CSV table of C-alpha atoms in Angstrom, one decimal:
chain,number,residue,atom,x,y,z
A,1,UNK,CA,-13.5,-12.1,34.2
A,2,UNK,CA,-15.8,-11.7,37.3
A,3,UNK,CA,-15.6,-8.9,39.4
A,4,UNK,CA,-16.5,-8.8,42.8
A,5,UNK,CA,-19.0,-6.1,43.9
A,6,UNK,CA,-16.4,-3.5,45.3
A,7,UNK,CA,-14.6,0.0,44.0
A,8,UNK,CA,-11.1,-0.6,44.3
A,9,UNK,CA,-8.9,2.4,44.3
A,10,UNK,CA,-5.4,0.9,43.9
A,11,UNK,CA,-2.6,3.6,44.4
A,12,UNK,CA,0.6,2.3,42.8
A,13,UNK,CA,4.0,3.0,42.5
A,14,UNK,CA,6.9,2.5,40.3
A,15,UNK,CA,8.5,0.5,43.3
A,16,UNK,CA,8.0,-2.7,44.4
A,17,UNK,CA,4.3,-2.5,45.9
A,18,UNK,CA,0.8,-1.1,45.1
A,19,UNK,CA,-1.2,-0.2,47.5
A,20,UNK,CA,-4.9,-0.1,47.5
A,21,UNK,CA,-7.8,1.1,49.0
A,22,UNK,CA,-10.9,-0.9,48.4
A,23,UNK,CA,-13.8,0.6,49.2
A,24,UNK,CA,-17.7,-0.6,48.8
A,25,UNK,CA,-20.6,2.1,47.0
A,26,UNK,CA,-23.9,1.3,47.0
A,27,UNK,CA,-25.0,3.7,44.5
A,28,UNK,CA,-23.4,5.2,41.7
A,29,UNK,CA,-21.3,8.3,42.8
A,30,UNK,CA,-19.9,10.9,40.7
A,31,UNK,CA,-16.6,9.9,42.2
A,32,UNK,CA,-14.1,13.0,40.5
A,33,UNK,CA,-17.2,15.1,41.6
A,34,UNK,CA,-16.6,14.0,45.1
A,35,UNK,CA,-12.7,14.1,45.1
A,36,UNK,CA,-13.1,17.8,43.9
A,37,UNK,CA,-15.7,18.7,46.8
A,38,UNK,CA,-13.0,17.2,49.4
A,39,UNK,CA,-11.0,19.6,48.7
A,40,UNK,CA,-7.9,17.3,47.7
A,41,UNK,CA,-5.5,19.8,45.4
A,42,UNK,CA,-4.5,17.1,42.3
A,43,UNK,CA,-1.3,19.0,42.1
A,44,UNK,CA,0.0,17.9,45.2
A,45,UNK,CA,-0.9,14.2,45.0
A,46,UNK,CA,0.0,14.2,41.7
A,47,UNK,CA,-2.5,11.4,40.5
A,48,UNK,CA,-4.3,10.2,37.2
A,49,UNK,CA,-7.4,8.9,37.5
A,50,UNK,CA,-8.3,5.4,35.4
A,51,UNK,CA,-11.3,3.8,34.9
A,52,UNK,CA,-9.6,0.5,34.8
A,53,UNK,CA,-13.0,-2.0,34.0
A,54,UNK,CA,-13.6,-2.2,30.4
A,55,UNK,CA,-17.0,-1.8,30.2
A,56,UNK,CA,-17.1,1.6,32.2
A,57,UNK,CA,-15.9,4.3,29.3
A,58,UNK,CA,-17.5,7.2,30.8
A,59,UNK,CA,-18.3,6.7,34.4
A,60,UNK,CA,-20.4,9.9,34.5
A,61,UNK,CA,-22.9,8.6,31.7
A,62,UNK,CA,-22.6,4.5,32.5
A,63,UNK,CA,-22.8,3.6,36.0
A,64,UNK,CA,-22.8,-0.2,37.2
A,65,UNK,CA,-22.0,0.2,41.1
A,66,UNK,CA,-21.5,-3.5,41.3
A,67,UNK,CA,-19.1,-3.0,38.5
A,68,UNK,CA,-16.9,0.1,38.9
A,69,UNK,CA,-13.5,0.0,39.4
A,70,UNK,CA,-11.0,3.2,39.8
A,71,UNK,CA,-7.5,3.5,39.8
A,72,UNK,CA,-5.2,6.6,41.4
A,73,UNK,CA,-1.8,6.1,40.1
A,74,UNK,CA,1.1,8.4,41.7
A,75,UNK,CA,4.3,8.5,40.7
A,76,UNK,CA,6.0,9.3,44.0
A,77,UNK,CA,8.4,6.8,44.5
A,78,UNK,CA,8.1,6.5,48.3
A,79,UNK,CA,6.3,3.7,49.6
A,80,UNK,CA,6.3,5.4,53.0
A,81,UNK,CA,4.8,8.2,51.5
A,82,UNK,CA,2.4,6.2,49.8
A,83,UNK,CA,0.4,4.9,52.5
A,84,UNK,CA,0.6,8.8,54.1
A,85,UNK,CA,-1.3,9.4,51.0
A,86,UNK,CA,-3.8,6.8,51.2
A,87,UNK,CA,-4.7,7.6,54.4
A,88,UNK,CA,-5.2,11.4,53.4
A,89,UNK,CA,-7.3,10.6,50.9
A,90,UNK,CA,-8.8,8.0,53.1
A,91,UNK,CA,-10.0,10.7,55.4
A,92,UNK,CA,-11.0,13.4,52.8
A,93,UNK,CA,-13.2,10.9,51.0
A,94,UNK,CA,-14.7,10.0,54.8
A,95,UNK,CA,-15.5,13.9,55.0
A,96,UNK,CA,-17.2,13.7,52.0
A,97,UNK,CA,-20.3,11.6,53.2
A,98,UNK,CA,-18.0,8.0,52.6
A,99,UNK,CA,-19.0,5.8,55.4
A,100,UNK,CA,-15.9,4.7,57.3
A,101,UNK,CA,-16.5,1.3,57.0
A,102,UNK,CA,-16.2,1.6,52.8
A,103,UNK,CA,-12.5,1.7,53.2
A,104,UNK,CA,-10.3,-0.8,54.0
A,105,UNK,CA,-6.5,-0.7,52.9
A,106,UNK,CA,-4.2,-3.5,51.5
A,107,UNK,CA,-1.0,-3.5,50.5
A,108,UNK,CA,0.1,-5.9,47.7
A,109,UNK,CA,3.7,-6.7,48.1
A,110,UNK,CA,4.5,-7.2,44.5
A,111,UNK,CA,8.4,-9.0,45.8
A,112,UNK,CA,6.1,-11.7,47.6
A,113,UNK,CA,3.7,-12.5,44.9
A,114,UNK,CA,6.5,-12.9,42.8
A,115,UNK,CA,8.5,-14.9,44.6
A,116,UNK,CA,5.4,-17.6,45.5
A,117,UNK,CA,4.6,-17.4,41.6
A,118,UNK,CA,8.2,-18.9,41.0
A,119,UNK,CA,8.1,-21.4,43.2
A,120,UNK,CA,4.4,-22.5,42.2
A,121,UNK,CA,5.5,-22.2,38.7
A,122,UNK,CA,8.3,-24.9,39.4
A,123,UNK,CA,5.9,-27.9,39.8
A,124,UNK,CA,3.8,-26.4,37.0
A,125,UNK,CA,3.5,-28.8,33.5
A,126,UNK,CA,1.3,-26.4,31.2
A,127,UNK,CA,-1.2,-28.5,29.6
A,128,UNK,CA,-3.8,-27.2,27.3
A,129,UNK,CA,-7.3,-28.1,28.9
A,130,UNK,CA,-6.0,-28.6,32.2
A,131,UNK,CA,-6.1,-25.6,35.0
A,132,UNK,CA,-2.4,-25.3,36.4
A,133,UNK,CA,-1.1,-24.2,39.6
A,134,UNK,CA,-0.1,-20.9,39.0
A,135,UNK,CA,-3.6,-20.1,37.2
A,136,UNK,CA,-5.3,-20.9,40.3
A,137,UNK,CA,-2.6,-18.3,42.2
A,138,UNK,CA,-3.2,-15.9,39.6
A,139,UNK,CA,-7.0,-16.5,39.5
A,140,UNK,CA,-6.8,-16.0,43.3
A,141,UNK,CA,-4.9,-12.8,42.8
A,142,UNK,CA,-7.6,-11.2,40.5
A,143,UNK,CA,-10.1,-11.5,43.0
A,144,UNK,CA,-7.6,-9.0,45.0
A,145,UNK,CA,-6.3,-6.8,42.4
A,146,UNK,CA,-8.3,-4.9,39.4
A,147,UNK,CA,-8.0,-6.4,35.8
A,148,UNK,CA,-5.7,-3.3,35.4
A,149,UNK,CA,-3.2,-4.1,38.4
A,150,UNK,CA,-3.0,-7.6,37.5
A,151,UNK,CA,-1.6,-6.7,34.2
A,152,UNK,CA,1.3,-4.0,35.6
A,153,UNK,CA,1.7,-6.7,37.6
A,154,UNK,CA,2.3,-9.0,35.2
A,155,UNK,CA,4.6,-6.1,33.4
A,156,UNK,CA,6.8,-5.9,35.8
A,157,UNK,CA,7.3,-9.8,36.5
A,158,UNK,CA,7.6,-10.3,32.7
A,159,UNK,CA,11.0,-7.5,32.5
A,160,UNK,CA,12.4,-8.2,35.6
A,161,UNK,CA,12.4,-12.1,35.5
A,162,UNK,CA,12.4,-12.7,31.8
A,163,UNK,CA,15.3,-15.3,31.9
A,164,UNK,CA,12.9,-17.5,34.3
A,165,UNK,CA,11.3,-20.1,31.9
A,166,UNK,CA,8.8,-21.9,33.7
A,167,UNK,CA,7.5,-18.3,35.7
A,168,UNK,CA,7.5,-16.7,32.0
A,169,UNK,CA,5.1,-19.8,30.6
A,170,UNK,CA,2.9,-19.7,33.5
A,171,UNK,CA,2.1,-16.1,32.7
A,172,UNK,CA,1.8,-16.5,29.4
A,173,UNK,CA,-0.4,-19.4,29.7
A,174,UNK,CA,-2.7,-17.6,32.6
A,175,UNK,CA,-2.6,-14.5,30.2
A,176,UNK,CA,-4.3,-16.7,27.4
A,177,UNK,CA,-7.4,-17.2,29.3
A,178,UNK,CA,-8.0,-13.3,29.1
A,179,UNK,CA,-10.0,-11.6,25.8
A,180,UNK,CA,-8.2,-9.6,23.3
A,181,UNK,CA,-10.3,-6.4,24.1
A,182,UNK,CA,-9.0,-6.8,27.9
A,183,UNK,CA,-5.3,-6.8,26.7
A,184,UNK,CA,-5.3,-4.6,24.3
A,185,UNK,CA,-6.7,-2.0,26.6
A,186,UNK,CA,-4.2,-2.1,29.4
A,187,UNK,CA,-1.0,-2.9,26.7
A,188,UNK,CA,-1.0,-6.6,27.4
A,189,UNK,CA,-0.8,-7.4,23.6
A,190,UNK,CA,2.2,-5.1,23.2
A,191,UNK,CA,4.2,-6.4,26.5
A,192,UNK,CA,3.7,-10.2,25.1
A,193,UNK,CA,5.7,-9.3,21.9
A,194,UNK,CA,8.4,-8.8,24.4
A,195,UNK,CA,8.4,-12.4,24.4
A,196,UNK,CA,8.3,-13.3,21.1
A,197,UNK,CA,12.5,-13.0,20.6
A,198,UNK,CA,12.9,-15.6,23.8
A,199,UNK,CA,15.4,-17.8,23.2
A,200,UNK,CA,13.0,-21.0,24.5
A,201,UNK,CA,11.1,-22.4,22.2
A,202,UNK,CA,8.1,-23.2,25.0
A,203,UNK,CA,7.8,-19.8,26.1
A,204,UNK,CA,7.1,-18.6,22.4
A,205,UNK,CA,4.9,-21.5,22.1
A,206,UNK,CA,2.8,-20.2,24.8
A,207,UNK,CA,2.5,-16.9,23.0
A,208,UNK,CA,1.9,-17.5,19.8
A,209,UNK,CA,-0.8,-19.8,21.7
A,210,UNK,CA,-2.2,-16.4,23.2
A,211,UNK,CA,-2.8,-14.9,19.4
A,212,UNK,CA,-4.2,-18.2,18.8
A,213,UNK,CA,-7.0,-17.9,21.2
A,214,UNK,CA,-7.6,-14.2,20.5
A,215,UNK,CA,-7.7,-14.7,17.2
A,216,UNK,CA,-7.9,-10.5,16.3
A,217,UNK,CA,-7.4,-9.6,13.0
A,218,UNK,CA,-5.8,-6.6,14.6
A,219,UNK,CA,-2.7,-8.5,16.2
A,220,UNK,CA,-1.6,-9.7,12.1
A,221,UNK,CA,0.2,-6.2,12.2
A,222,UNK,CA,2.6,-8.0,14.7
A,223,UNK,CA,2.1,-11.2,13.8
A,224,UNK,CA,3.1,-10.5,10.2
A,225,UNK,CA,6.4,-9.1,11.1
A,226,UNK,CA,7.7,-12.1,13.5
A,227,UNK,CA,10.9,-14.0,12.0
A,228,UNK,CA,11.5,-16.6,14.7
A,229,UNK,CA,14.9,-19.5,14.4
A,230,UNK,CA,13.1,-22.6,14.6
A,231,UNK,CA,11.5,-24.3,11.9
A,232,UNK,CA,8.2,-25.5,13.6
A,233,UNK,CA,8.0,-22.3,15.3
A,234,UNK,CA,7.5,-20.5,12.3
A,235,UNK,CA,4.7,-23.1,10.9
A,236,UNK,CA,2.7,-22.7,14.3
A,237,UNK,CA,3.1,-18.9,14.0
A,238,UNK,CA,2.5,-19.2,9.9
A,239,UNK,CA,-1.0,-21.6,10.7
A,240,UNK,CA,-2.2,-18.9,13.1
A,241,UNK,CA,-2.3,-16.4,10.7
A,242,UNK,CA,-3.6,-17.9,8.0
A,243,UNK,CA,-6.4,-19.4,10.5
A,244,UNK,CA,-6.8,-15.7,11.3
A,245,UNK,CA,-6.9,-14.3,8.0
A,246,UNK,CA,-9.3,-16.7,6.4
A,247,UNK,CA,-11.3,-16.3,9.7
A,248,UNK,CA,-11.1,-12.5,8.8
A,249,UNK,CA,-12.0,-13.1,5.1
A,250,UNK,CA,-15.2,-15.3,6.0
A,251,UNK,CA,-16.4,-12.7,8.6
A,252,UNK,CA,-15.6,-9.6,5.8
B,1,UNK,CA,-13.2,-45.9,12.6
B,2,UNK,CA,-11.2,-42.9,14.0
B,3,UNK,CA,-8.8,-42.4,17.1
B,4,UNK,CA,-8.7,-38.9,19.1
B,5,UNK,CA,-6.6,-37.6,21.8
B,6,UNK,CA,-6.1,-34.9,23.2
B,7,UNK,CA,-2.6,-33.3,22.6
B,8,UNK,CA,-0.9,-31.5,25.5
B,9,UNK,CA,1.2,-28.9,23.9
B,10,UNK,CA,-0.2,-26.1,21.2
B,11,UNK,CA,2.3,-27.1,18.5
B,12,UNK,CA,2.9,-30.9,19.5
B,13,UNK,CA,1.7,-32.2,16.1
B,14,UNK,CA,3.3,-29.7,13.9
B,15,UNK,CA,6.6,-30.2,16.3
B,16,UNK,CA,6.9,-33.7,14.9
B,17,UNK,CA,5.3,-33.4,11.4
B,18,UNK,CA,8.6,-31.1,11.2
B,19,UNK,CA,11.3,-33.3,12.4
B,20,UNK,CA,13.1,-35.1,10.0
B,21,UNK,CA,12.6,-38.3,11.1
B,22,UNK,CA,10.7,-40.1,14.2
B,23,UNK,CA,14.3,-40.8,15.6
B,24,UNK,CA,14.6,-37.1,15.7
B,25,UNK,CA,11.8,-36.2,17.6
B,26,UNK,CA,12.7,-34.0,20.3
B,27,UNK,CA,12.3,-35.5,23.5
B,28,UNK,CA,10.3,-32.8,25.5
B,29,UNK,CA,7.4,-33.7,22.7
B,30,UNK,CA,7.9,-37.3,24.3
B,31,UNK,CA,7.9,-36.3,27.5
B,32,UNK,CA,4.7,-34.1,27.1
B,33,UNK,CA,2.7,-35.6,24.9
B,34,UNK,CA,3.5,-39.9,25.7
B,35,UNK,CA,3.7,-39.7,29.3
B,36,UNK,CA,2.2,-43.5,29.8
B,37,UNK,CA,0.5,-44.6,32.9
B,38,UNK,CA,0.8,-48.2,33.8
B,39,UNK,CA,2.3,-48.2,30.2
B,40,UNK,CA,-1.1,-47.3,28.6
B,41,UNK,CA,-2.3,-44.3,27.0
B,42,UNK,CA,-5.8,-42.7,26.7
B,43,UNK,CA,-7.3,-42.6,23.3
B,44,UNK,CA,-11.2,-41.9,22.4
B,45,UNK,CA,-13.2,-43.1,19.2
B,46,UNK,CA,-15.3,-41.9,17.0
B,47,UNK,CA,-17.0,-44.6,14.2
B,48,UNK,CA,-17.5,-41.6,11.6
B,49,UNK,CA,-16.0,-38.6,10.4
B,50,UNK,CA,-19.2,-36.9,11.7
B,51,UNK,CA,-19.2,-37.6,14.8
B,52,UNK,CA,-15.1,-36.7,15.7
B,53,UNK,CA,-16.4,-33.4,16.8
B,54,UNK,CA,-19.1,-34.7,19.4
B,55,UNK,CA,-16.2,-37.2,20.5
B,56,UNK,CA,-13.7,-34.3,21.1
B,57,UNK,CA,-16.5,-32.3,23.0
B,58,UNK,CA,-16.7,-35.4,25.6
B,59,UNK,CA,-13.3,-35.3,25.9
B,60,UNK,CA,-13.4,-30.9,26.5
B,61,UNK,CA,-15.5,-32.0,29.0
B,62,UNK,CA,-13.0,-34.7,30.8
B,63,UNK,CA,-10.5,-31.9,31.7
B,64,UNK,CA,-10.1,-29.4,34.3
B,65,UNK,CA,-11.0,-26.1,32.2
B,66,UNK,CA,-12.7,-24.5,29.1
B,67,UNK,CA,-10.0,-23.7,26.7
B,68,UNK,CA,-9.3,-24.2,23.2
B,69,UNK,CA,-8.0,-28.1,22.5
B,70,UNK,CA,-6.5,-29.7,19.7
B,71,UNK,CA,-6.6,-33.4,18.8
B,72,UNK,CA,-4.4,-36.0,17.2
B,73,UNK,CA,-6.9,-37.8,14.9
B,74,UNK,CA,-6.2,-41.0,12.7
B,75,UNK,CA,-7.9,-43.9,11.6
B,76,UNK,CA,-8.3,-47.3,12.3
B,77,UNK,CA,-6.6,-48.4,9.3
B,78,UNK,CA,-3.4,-46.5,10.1
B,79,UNK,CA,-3.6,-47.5,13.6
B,80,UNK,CA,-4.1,-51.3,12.9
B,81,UNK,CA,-0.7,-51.4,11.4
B,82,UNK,CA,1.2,-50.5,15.0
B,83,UNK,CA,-0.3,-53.9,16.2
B,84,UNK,CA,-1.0,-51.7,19.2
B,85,UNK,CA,-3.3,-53.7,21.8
B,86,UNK,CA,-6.3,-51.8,22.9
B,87,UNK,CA,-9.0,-52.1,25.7
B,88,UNK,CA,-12.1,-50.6,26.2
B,89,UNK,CA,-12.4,-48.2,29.0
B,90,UNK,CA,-15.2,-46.3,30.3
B,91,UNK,CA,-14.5,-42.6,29.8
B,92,UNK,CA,-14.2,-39.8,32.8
B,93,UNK,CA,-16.6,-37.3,30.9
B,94,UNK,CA,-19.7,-35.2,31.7
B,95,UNK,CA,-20.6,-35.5,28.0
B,96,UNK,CA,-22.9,-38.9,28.9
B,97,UNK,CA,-23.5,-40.2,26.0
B,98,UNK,CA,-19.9,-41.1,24.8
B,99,UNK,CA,-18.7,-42.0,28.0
B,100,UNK,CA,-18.5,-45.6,26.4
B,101,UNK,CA,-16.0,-44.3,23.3
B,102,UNK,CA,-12.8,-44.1,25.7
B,103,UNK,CA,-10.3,-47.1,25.0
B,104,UNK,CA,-6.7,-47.5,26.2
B,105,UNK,CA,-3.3,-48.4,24.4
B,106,UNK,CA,-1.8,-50.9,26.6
B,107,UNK,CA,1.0,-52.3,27.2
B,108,UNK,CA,3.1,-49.7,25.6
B,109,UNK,CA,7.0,-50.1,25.3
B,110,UNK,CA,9.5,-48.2,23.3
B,111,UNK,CA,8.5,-49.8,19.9
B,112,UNK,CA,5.4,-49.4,19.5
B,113,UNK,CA,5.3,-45.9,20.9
B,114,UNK,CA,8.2,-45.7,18.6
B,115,UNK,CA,5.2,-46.8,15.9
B,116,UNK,CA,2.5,-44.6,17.2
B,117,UNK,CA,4.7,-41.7,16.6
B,118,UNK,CA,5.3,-42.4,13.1
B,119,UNK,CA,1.6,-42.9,12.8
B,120,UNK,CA,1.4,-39.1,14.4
B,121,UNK,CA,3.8,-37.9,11.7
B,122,UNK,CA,2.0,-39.4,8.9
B,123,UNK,CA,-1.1,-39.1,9.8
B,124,UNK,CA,-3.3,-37.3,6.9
B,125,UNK,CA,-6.7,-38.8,7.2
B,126,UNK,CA,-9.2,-37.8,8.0
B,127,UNK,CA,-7.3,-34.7,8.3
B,128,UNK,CA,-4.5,-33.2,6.1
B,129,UNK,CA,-3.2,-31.5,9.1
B,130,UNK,CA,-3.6,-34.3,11.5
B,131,UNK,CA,-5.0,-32.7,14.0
B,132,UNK,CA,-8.4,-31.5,15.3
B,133,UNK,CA,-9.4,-28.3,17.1
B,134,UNK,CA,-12.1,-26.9,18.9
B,135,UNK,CA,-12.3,-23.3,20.0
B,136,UNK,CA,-13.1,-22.0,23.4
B,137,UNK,CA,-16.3,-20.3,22.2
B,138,UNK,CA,-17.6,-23.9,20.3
B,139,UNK,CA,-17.0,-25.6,23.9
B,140,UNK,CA,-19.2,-23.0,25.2
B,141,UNK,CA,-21.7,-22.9,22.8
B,142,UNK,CA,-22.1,-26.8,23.0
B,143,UNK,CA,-22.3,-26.9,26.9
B,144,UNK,CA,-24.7,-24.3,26.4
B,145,UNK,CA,-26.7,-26.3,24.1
B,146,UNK,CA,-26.7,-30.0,26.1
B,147,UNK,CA,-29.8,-30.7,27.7
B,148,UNK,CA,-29.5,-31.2,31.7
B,149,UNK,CA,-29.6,-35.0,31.0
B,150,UNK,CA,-27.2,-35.4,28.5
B,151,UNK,CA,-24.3,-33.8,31.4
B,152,UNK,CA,-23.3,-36.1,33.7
B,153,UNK,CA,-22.1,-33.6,36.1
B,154,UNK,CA,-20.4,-36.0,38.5
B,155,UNK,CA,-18.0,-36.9,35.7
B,156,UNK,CA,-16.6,-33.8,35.9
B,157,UNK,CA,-13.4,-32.6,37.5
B,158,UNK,CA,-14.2,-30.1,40.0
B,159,UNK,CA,-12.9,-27.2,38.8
B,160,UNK,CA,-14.9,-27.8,35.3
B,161,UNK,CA,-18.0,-28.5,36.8
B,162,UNK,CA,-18.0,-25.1,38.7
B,163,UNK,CA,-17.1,-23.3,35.3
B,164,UNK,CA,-20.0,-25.7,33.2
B,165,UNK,CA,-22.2,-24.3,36.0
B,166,UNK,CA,-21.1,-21.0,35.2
B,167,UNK,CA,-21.2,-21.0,31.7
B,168,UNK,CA,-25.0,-22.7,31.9
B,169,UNK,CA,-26.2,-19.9,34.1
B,170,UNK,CA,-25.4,-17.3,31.5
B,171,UNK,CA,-28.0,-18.8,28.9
């Protein structure tokens, strides 16, 4: 998936919203260097640092500056408080040598995407080959949040509208578009499972779709252990991983 | 000669190779994959096993998006027996050269659908399975590999052609 050419620094909470900053670097920057040399005390944030683009495993030996993404997590609960700290670190990272005009704030109100998603989803018929409604939203929504946020996003729409058929297939088809390595790194592969014991039959259709297109040998540990009630179900799910394994067995 | 069309659903074939009978034949597969317009339904064909594959590539390249497809397949043999009227179309595709192997089922009622989907159920040649698939990465690798000349990119829906465009950049 393209990125555009921006840092994002996405502060998010175990609430409703994530915030995040998104700031533009023109040069690769030691960025924890420069978080320590503003002086910001990690205890009293209470942050994590993530490098949240896949390519980017060490940021201090692999720089891309068109590429880099960063993610400060927090687990205050206080949305309030929240923006109190993005404009803190805001104004420590401008009295480090960041330009002003690298920052700009945004706050994603995770209720309102939701809620648009559900209604977009509505109208939505799920064809394979054809790009539906709620991909565009979602595509749309990438261009705004990092592969990473997109996916907590997704986390939190998935377990607390689980009984919403149509919003559940639009996710998992939009989520089949994505590579294996993607999901597997931010837990995507493990969160779909959650789907797997759904009592429609479409929504598991979509998801057993998903390990279709991956196609990772690595997902037969799951796949392998699925019992599912309906008969064609179980063929679909049984011709995956056979198409897998022989896959597996021809590249071995 | 063979018939292709694109299914709709990931498990549409295998959803009605399973039912019991074609009178059991659950009626979102109907819905999903029969949805008739103007009572006709869009078929493509291929005049040899060898050249299904370069068929279902034109018709990857009649849809909105790159993503895996799979394919009802049957042959003309099979098909003649529905007594199914046909008519040749010419083909939305940016895949040129088979814009000229679409055809249409026409005048469609509940009979001879009723006949088409026992020929989906039975269907075993030239395919055990029925059914034809072509990966994301084949679709990629093809559009790759077609010559400027051979894409007619105003056959394409919108949103493919800015993908196609894409994908063509990154060779």
């Amino acid at each position: 998936m393209k990125k555009q050419r921006s840092n994002i620094v996405e502060f998010g909470s175990e609430l409703n919203s994530l915030t995040s900053a998104r700031f533009d670097i023109d040069e690769y920057i030691s960025f924890s260097n420069r978080v320590k040399n503003s002086g910001i005390p990690s205890m009293e944030f209470n942050y994590k640092i993530d490098i949240s683009q896949d390519h980017v495993t060490d940021y201090q030996s692999d720089h891309d500056p068109t590429n880099t993404a960063f993610s400060v997590y927090s687990k205050d609960s206080s949305i309030s408080k929240f923006i109190d700290l993005v404009h803190i670190f805001d104004e420590r990272l401008s009295n480090s040598g960041f330009p002003e005009s690298f920052f700009t704030i945004k706050e994603i109100d995770f209720d309102y995407y939701v809620n648009i998603a559900i209604n977009v989803s509505l109208e939505d018929d799920f064809v394979l080959g054809e790009l539906s409604n709620t991909e565009r939203l979602y595509q749309e929504m990438a261009t705004d949040f990092s592969v990473d946020a997109l996916f907590r996003f997704f986390s939190k729409a998935i377990s607390t509208n689980y009984g919403n058929i149509q919003f559940m297939i639009s996710i998992a088809n939009f989520l089949s578009t994505f590579s294996y390595d993607d999901a597997k790194k931010s837990g995507v592969d493990v969160l779909l499972t959650s789907l797997l014991p759904h009592k429609n039959d479409s929504v598991i259709e979509f998801v057993i779709r998903i390990f279709d297109n991956w196609h990772s040998s690595e997902s037969l540990e799951i796949l392998n252990n699925v019992k599912l009630s309906s008969q064609w179900l179980n063929i679909y799910l049984s011709s995956v991983i056979e198409s897998i394994k022989s896959e597996k067995l021809c590249s071995s | 000669m063979f018939f292709i069309r694109k299914l709709e659903k990931p498990a549409a074939i295998i959803r009605i190779k399973a039912s019991s009978s074609v009178e059991n034949i659950d009626s979102d597969v109907l819905h999903a994959e029969f949805g008739s317009k103007d009572n006709s339904l869009s078929f493509w064909t291929a005049q040899e096993i060898t050249e299904i594959e370069e068929v279902a590539f034109a018709i990857a390249l009649s849809v909105s998006k790159v993503d895996k497809l799979r394919f009802v397949v049957f042959n003309d043999e099979s098909f003649d027996k529905t007594e199914i009227v046909t008519r040749k179309t010419v083909g939305k595709t940016g895949y040129r050269k088979y814009q000229n192997n679409h055809i249409d089922f026409i005048n469609l009622n509940y009979e001879r659908i009723g006949k088409l989907l026992g020929l989906y159920k039975s269907t075993k040649d030239p395919f055990e399975s029925g059914e034809y698939e072509l990966s994301k990465d084949r679709i990629e690798q093809k559009i790759r590999s077609l010559n400027t000349d051979e894409l007619d990119f105003q056959g394409m829906n919108d949103d493919l052609l800015i993908k196609v465009k894409s994908i063509r950049k990154e060779k």
